[in-house]
XYZ file of C-alpha atoms in Angstrom:
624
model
C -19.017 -22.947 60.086
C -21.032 -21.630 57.630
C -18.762 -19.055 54.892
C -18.438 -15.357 54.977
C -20.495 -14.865 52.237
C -23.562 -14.701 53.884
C -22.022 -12.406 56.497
C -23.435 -10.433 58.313
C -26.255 -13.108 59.480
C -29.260 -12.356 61.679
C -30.343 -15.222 63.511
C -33.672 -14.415 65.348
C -35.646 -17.113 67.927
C -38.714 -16.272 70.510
C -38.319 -19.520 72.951
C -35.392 -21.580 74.621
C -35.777 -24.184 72.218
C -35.403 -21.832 68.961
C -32.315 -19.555 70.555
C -30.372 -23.765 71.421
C -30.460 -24.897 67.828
C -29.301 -21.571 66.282
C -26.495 -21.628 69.009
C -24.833 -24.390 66.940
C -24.993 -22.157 64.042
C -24.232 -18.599 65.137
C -20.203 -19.365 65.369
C -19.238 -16.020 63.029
C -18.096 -13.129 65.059
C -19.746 -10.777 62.351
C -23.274 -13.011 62.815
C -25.787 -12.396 66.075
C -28.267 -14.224 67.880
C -31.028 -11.977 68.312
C -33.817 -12.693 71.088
C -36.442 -10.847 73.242
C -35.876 -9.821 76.573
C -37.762 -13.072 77.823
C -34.768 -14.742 76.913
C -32.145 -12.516 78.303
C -30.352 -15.651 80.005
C -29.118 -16.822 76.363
C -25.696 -16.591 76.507
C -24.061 -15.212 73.485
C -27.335 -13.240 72.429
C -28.303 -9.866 71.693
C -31.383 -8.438 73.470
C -34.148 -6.786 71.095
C -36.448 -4.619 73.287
C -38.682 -2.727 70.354
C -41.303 -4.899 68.351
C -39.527 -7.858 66.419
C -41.421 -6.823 63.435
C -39.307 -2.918 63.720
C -36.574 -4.701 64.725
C -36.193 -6.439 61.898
C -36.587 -2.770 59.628
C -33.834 -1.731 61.564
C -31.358 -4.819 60.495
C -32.542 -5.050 56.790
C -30.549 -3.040 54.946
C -27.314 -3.908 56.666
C -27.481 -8.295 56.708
C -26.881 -10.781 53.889
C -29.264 -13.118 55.197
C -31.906 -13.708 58.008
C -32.496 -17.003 59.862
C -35.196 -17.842 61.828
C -36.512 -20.292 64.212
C -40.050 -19.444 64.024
C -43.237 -20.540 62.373
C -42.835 -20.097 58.861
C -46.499 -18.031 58.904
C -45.128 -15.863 61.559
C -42.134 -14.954 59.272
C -43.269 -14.239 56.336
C -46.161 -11.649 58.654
C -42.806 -10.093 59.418
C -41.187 -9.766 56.295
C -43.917 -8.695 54.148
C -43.585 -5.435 54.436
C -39.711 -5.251 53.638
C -39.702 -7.248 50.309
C -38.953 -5.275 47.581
C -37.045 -7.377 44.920
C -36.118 -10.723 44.397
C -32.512 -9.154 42.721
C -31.995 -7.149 45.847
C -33.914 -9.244 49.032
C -31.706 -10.431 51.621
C -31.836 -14.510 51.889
C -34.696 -15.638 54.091
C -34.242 -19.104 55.716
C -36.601 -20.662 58.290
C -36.134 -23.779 60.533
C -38.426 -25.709 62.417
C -37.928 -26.213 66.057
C -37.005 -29.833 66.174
C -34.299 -28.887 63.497
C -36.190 -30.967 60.916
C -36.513 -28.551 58.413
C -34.622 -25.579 56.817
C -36.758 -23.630 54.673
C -35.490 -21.357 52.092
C -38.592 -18.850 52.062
C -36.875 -16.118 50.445
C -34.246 -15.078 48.247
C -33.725 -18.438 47.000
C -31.282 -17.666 44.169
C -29.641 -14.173 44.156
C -29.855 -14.135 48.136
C -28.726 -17.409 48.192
C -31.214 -18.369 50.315
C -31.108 -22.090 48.853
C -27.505 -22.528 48.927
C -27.428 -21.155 52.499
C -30.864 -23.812 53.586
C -28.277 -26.354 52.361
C -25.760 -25.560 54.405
C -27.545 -25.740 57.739
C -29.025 -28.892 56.735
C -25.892 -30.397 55.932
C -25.283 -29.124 59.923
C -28.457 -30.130 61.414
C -28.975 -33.122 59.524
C -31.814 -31.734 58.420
C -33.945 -31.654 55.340
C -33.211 -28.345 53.471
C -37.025 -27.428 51.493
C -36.293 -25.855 48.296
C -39.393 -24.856 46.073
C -37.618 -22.884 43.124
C -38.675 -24.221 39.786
C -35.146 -25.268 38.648
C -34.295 -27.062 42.190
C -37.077 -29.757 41.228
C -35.789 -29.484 37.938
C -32.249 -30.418 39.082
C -31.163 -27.474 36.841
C -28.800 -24.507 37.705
C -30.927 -21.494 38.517
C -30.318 -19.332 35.154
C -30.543 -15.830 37.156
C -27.129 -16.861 39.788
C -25.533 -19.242 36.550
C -22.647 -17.524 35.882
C -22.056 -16.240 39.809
C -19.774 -18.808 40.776
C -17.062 -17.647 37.425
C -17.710 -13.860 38.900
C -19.977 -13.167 35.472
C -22.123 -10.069 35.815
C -26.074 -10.234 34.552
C -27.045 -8.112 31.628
C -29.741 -6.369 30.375
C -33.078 -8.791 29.508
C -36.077 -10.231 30.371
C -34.793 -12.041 32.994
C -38.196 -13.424 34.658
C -39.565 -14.822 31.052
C -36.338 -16.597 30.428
C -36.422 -17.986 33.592
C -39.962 -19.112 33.367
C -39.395 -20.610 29.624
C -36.350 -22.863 31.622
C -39.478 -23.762 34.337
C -41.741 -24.970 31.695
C -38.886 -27.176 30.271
C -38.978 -25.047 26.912
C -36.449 -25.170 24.642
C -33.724 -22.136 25.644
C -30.842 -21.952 23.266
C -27.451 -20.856 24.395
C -25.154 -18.782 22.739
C -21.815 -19.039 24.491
C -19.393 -16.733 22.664
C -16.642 -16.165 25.931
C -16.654 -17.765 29.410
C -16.123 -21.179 30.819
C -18.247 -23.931 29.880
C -17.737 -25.861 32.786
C -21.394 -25.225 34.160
C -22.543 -27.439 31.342
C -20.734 -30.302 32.625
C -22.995 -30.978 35.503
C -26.012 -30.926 33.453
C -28.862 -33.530 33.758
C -29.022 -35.412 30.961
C -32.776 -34.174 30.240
C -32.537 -30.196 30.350
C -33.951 -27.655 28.243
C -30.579 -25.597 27.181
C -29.785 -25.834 22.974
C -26.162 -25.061 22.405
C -27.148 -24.695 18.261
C -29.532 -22.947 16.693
C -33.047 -24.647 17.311
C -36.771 -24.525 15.398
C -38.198 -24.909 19.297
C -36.500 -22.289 20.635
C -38.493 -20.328 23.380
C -35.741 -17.902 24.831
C -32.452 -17.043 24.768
C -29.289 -16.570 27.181
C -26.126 -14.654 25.373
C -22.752 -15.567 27.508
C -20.749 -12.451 25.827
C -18.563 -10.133 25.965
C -21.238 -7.933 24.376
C -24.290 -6.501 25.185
C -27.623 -7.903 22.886
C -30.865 -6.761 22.613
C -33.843 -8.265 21.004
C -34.557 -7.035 17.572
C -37.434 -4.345 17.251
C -40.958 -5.957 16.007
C -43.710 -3.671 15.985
C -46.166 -6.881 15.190
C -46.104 -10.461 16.129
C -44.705 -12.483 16.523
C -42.792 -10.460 19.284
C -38.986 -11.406 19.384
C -37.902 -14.464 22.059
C -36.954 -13.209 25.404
C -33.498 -12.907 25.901
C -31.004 -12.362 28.513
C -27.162 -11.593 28.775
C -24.608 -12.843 31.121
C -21.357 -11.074 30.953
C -17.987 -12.831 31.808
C -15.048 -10.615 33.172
C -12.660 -10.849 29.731
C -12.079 -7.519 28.629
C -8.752 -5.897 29.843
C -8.929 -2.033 28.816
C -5.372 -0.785 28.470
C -5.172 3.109 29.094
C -2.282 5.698 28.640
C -2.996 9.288 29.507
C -1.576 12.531 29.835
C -0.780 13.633 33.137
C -3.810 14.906 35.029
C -6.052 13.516 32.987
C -9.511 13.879 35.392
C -11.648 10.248 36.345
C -14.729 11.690 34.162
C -12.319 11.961 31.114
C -10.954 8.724 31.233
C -14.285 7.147 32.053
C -15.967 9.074 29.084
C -13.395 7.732 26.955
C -13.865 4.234 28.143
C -17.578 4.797 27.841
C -17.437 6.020 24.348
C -15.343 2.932 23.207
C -17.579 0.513 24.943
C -20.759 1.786 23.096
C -18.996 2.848 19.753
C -18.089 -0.996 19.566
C -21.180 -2.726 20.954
C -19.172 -3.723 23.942
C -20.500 -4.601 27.675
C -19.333 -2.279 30.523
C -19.760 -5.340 33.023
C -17.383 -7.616 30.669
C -14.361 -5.609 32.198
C -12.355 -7.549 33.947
C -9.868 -4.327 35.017
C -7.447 -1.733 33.712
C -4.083 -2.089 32.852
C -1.523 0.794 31.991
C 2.167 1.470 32.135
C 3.997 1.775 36.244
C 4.522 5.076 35.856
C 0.948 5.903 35.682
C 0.433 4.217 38.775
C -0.572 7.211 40.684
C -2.625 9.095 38.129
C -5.367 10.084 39.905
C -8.352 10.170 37.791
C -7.373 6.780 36.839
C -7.246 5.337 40.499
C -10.282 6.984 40.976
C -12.141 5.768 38.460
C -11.046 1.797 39.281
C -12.246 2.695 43.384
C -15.693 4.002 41.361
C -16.142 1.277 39.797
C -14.566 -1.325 41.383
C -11.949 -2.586 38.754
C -8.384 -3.607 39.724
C -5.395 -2.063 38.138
C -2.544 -3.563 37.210
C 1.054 -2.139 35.744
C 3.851 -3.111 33.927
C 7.110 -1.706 33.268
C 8.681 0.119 30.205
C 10.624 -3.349 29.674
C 7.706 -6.264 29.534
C 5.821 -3.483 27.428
C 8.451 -2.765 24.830
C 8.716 -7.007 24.038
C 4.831 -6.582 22.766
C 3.841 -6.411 19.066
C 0.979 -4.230 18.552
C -1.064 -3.175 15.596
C -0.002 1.032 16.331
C 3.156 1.589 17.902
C 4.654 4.976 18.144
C 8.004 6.431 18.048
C 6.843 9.822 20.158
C 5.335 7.416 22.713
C 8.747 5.795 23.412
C 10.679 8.528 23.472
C 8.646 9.822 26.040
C 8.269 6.806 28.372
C 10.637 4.093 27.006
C 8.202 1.646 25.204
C 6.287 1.907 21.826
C 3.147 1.432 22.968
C 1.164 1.964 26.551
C -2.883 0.924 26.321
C -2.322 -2.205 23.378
C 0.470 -3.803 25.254
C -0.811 -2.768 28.751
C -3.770 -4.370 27.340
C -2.415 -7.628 26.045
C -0.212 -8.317 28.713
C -2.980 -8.145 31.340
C -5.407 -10.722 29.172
C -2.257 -12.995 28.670
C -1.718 -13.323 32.057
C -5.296 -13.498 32.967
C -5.153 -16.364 30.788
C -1.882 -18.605 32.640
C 0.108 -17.042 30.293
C 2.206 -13.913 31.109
C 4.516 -14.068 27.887
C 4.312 -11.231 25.926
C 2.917 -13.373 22.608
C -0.333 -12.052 21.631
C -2.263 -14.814 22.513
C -4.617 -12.269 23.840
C -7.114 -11.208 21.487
C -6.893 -7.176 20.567
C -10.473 -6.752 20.336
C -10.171 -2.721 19.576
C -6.870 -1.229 18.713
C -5.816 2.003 20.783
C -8.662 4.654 20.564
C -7.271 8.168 21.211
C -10.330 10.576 23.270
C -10.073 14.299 24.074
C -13.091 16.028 25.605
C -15.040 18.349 23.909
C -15.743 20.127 27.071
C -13.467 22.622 27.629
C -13.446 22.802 30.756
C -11.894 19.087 31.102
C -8.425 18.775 30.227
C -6.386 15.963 29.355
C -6.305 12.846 26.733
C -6.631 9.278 26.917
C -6.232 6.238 24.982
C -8.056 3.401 24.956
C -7.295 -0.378 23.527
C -9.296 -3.382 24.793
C -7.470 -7.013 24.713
C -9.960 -10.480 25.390
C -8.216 -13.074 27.865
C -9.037 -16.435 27.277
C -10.373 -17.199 30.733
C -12.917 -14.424 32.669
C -11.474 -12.818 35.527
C -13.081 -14.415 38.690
C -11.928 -11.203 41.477
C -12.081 -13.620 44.442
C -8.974 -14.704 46.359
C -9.365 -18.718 45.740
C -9.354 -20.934 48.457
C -8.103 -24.780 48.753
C -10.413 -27.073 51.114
C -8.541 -30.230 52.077
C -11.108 -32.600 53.088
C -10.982 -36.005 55.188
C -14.456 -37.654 54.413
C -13.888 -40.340 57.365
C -14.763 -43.922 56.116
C -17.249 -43.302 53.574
C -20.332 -43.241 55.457
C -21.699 -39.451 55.676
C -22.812 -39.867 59.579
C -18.820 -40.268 59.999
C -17.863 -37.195 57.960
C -17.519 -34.594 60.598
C -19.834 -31.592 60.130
C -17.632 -29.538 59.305
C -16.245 -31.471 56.565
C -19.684 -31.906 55.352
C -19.895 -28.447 54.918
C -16.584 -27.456 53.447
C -17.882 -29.462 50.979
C -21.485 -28.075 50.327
C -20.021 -24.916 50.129
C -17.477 -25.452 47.376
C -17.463 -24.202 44.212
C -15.860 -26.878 42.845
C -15.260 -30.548 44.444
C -12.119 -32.591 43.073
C -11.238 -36.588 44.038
C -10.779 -40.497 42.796
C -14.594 -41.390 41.753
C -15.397 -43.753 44.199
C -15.089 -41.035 46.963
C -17.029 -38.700 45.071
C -19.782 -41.280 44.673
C -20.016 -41.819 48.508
C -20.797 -38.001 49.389
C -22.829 -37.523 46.707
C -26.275 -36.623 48.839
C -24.186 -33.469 49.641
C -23.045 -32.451 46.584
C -24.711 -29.476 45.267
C -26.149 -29.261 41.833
C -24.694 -25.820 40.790
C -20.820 -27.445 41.637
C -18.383 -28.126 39.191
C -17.327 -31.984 39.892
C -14.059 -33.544 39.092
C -14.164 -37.408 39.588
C -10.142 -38.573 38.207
C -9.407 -42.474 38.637
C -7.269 -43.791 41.511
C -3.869 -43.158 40.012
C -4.498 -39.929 39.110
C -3.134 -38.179 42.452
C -1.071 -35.412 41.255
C -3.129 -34.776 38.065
C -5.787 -33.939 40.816
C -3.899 -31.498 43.125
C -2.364 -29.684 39.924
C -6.174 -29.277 38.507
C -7.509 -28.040 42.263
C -4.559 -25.815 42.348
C -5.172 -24.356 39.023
C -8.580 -23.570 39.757
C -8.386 -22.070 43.250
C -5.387 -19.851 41.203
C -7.982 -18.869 39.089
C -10.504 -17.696 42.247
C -12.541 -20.973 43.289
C -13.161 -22.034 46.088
C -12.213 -25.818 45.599
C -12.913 -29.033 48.129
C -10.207 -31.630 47.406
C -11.639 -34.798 48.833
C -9.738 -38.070 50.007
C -11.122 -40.543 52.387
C -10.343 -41.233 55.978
C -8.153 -38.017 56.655
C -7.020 -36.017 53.732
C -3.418 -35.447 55.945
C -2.968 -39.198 56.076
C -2.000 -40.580 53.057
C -4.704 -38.280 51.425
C -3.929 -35.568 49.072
C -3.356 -32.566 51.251
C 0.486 -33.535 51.313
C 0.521 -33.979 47.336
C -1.554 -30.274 47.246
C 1.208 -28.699 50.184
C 3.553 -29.967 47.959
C 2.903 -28.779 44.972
C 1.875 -25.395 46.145
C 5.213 -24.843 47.868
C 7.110 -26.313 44.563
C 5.074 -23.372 42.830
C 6.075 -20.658 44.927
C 2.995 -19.713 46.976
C 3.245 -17.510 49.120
C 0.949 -19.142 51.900
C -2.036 -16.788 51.043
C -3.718 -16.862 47.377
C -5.118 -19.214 47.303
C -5.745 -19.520 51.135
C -5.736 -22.870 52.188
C -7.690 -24.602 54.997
C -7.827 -28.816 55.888
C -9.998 -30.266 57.249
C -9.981 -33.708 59.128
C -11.325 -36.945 58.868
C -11.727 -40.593 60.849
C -8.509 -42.204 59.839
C -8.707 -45.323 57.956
C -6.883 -47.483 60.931
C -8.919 -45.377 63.554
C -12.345 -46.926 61.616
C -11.131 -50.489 61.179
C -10.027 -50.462 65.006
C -13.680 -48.964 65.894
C -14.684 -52.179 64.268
C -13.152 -54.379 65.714
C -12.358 -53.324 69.773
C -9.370 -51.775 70.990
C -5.915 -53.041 69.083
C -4.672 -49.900 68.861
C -4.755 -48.528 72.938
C -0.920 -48.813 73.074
C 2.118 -47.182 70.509
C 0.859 -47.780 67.156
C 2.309 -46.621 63.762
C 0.931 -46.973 60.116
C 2.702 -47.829 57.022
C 1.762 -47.925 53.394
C 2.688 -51.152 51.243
C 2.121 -48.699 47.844
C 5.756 -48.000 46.320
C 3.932 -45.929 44.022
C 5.251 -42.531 45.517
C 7.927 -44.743 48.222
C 10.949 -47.012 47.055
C 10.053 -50.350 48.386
C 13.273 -50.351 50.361
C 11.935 -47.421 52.782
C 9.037 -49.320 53.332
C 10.493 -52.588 54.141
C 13.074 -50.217 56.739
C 9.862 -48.940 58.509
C 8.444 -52.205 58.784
C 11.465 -53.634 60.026
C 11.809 -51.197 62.692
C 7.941 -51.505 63.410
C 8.389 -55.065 64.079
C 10.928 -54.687 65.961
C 9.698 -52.095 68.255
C 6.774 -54.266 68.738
C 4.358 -51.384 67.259
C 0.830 -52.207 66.957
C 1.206 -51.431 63.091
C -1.605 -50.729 60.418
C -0.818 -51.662 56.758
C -2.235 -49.452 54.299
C -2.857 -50.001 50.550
C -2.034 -54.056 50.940
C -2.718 -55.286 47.931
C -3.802 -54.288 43.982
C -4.129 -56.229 40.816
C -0.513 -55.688 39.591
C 1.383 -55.520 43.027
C 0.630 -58.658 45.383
C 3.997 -59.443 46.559
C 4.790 -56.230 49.026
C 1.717 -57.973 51.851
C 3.785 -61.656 51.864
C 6.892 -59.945 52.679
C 5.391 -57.905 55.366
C 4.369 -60.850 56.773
C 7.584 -62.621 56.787
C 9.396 -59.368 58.401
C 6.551 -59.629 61.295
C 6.837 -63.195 61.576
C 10.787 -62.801 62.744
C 9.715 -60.704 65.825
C 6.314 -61.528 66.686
C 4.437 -64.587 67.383
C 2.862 -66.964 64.653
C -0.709 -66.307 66.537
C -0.238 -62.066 67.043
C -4.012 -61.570 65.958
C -4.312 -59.432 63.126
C -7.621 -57.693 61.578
C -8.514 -57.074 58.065
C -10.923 -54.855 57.532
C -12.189 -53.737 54.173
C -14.758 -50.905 53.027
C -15.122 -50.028 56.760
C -18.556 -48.547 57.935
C -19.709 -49.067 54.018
C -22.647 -51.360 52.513
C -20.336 -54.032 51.111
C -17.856 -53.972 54.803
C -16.180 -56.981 55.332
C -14.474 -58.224 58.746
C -12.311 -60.957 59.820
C -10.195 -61.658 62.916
C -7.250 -63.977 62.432
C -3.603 -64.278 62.525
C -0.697 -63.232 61.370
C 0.274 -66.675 60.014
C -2.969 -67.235 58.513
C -2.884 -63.436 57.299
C -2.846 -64.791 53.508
C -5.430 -66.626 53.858
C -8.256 -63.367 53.555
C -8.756 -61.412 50.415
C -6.863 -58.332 50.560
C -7.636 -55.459 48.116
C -6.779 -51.556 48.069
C -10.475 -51.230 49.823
C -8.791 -53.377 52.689
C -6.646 -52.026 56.055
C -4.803 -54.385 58.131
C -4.095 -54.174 61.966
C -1.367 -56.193 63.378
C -1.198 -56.741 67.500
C 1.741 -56.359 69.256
C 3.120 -58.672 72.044
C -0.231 -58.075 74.279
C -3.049 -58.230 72.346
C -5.105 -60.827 72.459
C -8.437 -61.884 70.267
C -11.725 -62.293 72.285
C -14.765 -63.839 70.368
C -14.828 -61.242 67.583
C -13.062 -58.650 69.498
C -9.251 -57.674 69.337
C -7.980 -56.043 72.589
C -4.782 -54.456 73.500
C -4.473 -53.913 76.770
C -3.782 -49.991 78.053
C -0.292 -51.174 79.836
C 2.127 -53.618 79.227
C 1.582 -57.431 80.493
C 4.575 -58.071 83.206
């Protein structure tokens, strides 16, 4: 249950106890329970047979993340000796063995070693133990801040900045590309300046470009500073054909450092179909890791650009290659593939030929800035049931799609109930109760973009939640069923908690039906309930009652009345398994009698069930 990310995971325990609770956690086929030969009777487990301490040297270099259940002394004994960086550590996570406890010892930020102690606590139930500076702060950690958007870190002194944030000095910001939706989450008392301040102790740059602190050869010294790079620059390249990698990335090079630009703002290359076999250029994009993307002759040639030329389309059928490759790429990167250059052309075409002579060819070079940073993840959509409201009835692995999210979308109140296991680097998207499809078009747009986003409804998200409204709109869009990749996970119905509550009314055929003609004309719904009646359905009413629409319950009641008895005992249950739950047993003639909100489910018997005390029972077979 817990995400690939971390993958490969080594779990490691020395005694029964330690190899049972890691067991629970080990579920990954690409993760391994490791144990000595003592313990050989583990099922599931790889056998060590050197030293732990070598056996550990051995698995370094080649796992995410390590997980122990050991003595936190004996770990770090066994670790020492490997540490070498706190940019290039594996996570380190320890747990105690009466799952109390999940340590994040090492790694905490760019391991993840805090994110992934969360996790397993959200499993175990357990109390994750986070000691980073900015975790007591309730701050995002400023060296994994722009991680989640797919930014790259810069050049700068990354360990004073971070220390500055620690001391709750004033850092100022200076956002020039990027989304700003990290700021969102802030805590209302944080150190970050988004203007220019007197108190300034450091600086972070979001850019595009690469800054460095000014030279002072006496105090005082300039502020620490440090540069985050979001993914906006599209670099459009034509070539001739045969034009080597090392050309075109000298070319690219020469651009980037002609123009003060940042290598690690590129969000990929874009050039012309027919070039989509060059070579050098598909070599270059596997070197460095870039996508490539191509257009036709046709979506080119609709482009404006600054230098078109006539030789250009003669030659290939379009007046320009690298400016309208380029714009084209950031248009789309930014939800809008038209070929109107809302893009910005940050440097028009560039033409390079070596002056080695022993490389042949020629490129050129024009860089377009997209509006929003490319991400490079395949975005996933988590359709979560949170059960009644009370965490210990949110399944664990509910719990966990949600922990693990980058961002978390639902109606407020629901948001407010999970909130212990929210995380504070999360983007989160409270909309009010009528906001349905504003909230599956916003989770849809983001996991588009490359998040991984938890859309949250209560009881089960398949039950009059908002996985049908997300299904819906995702097949309306044309998905192809993979990007974004979409996984639900369920929750304790609504009628399933009220019935829990109250006995057993729903052991025989039950249906449910909603009383909200919001999204269903009210003659459906009076159809279903007719036929409910009728078929003598233990039936659960959803969505009774709100402030503007209190008419739908009284004539539910009146179709019920015509097939069952006056005394059929009914249950309404509101805010089940909450701190304000309320609970009454009575009948379906005095039904109108109890306050009835949109909080509230109702559960009416059918022909056999019968009230006992505070109980409402249905028997398992028909009465004869």
């Amino acid at each position: 249950m817990l995400p690939t990310e971390f993958s490969p995971i080594a779990f490691i325990a020395t005694t029964p106890t330690g190899a049972k609770k890691l067991q629970t956690l080990c579920q990954n086929q690409d993760n391994a329970l490791w144990v000595p030969e003592s313990l050989s009777e583990v099922s599931n487990a790889k056998i060590y047979k050197d030293s732990l301490k070598n056996h550990l040297a051995k698995l370094w270099e080649t796992h995410q993340a390590f997980v122990f259940c050991l003595a936190t002394g004996a770990v770090v004994r066994l670790i020492s000796d490997l540490l070498k960086s706190k940019s290039t550590d594996p996570a380190v996570v320890v747990i105690d063995e009466t799952g109390k406890f999940v340590i994040s010892l090492c790694g905490g930020h760019q391991g993840g070693a805090d994110k992934l102690a969360n996790l397993i606590a959200v499993q175990l139930g357990a109390t994750p133990v986070l000691t980073g500076a900015s975790n007591g702060l309730e701050l995002p950690a400023v060296d994994i801040l722009g991680v989640t958007f797919g930014w790259c870190r810069g050049e700068g002194d990354w360990n004073a900045v971070c220390a500055a944030v620690a001391r709750g000095e004033d850092v100022e910001v200076i956002q020039e590309v990027g989304s700003t939706l990290w700021q969102n989450n802030l805590p209302k008392l944080h150190p970050f300046k988004f203007n220019e301040s007197p108190t300034t102790k450091a600086k972070i740059f979001i850019s595009h470009k690469q800054y460095s602190p000014p030279l002072s050869p006496s105090p005082p010294l300039p502020l620490p500073l440090i540069n985050w790079h979001p993914r906006v620059l599209w670099v459009g390249i034509g070539c001739e054909r045969g034009t080597s990698k090392q050309v075109i990335a000298d070319a690219i090079d020469k651009v980037f450092l002609e123009n003060q630009l940042a290598l690690s703002a590129i969000a990929g290359i874009a050039t012309i179909d027919i070039k989509s076999d060059e070579v050098g250029l598909l070599e270059l994009c596997r070197e460095r890791n870039l996508p490539i993307i191509t257009f036709s002759s046709k979506i080119l040639s609709t482009v404006t650009v600054p230098n078109p030329s006539q030789v250009v389309e003669k030659e290939v059928g379009t007046a320009s290659v690298a400016e309208a490759a380029a714009i084209v790429a950031a248009n789309q990167q930014s939800d809008n593939a038209s070929s109107q250059n809302i893009a910005s052309l940050q440097i028009s075409k560039q033409i390079y030929r070596p002056s080695n002579q022993n490389l042949t060819g020629a490129v050129t070079v024009a860089i377009a800035q997209s509006q929003k940073e490319y991400i490079g993840k395949v975005g996933q959509l988590l359709l979560v049931g949170t059960g009644p409201g009370n965490l210990e009835q949110m399944t664990p692995a509910a719990q966990t799609a949600v922990a693990s999210a980058d961002a978390v979308i639902g109606y407020s109140l629901y948001i407010d109930l999970i909130a212990p296991i929210l995380q504070k680097h999360q983007i989160v998207e409270a909309l009010p109760i009528t906001k349905e499809r504003d909230r599956a078009t916003r989770a849809i747009e983001l996991a588009n973009w490359g998040l991984t986003v938890a859309v949250i409804s209560s009881g089960d998200s398949g039950i009059y939640g908002m996985a049908g409204l997300v299904m819906e709109d995702l097949q309306a869009s044309g998905w192809d069923g993979k990007s974004p990749s979409v996984e639900v996970f369920p929750g304790v119905s609504a009628f399933q908690s009220a019935a829990a509550r109250v006995g057993t009314p729903l052991m025989h055929d039950f249906c449910a039906v909603s009383l909200s003609d919001l999204l269903t004309p009210w003659e459906v719904i009076v159809k279903r309930l007719q036929a409910a009646a009728a078929a003598d359905f233990v039936t659960a009413l959803y969505n009774p009652k709100s402030k503007t629409r209190t008419q739908q319950l009284t004539e539910a009641r009146e179709i019920f009345l015509k097939y069952r008895n006056p005394d059929t005992p009914v249950a309404v249950v509101r805010s089940v398994y909450r701190e304000d739950e309320q609970i009454t047993i009575t009948t379906l003639e005095k039904l109108l009698d109890v306050p009835v909100d949109m909080l509230t489910t109702i559960l009416i018997g059918n022909q056999s069930t019968r009230s006992y005390g505070e109980w409402m029972i249905t028997p398992r077979g028909y009465r004869k």
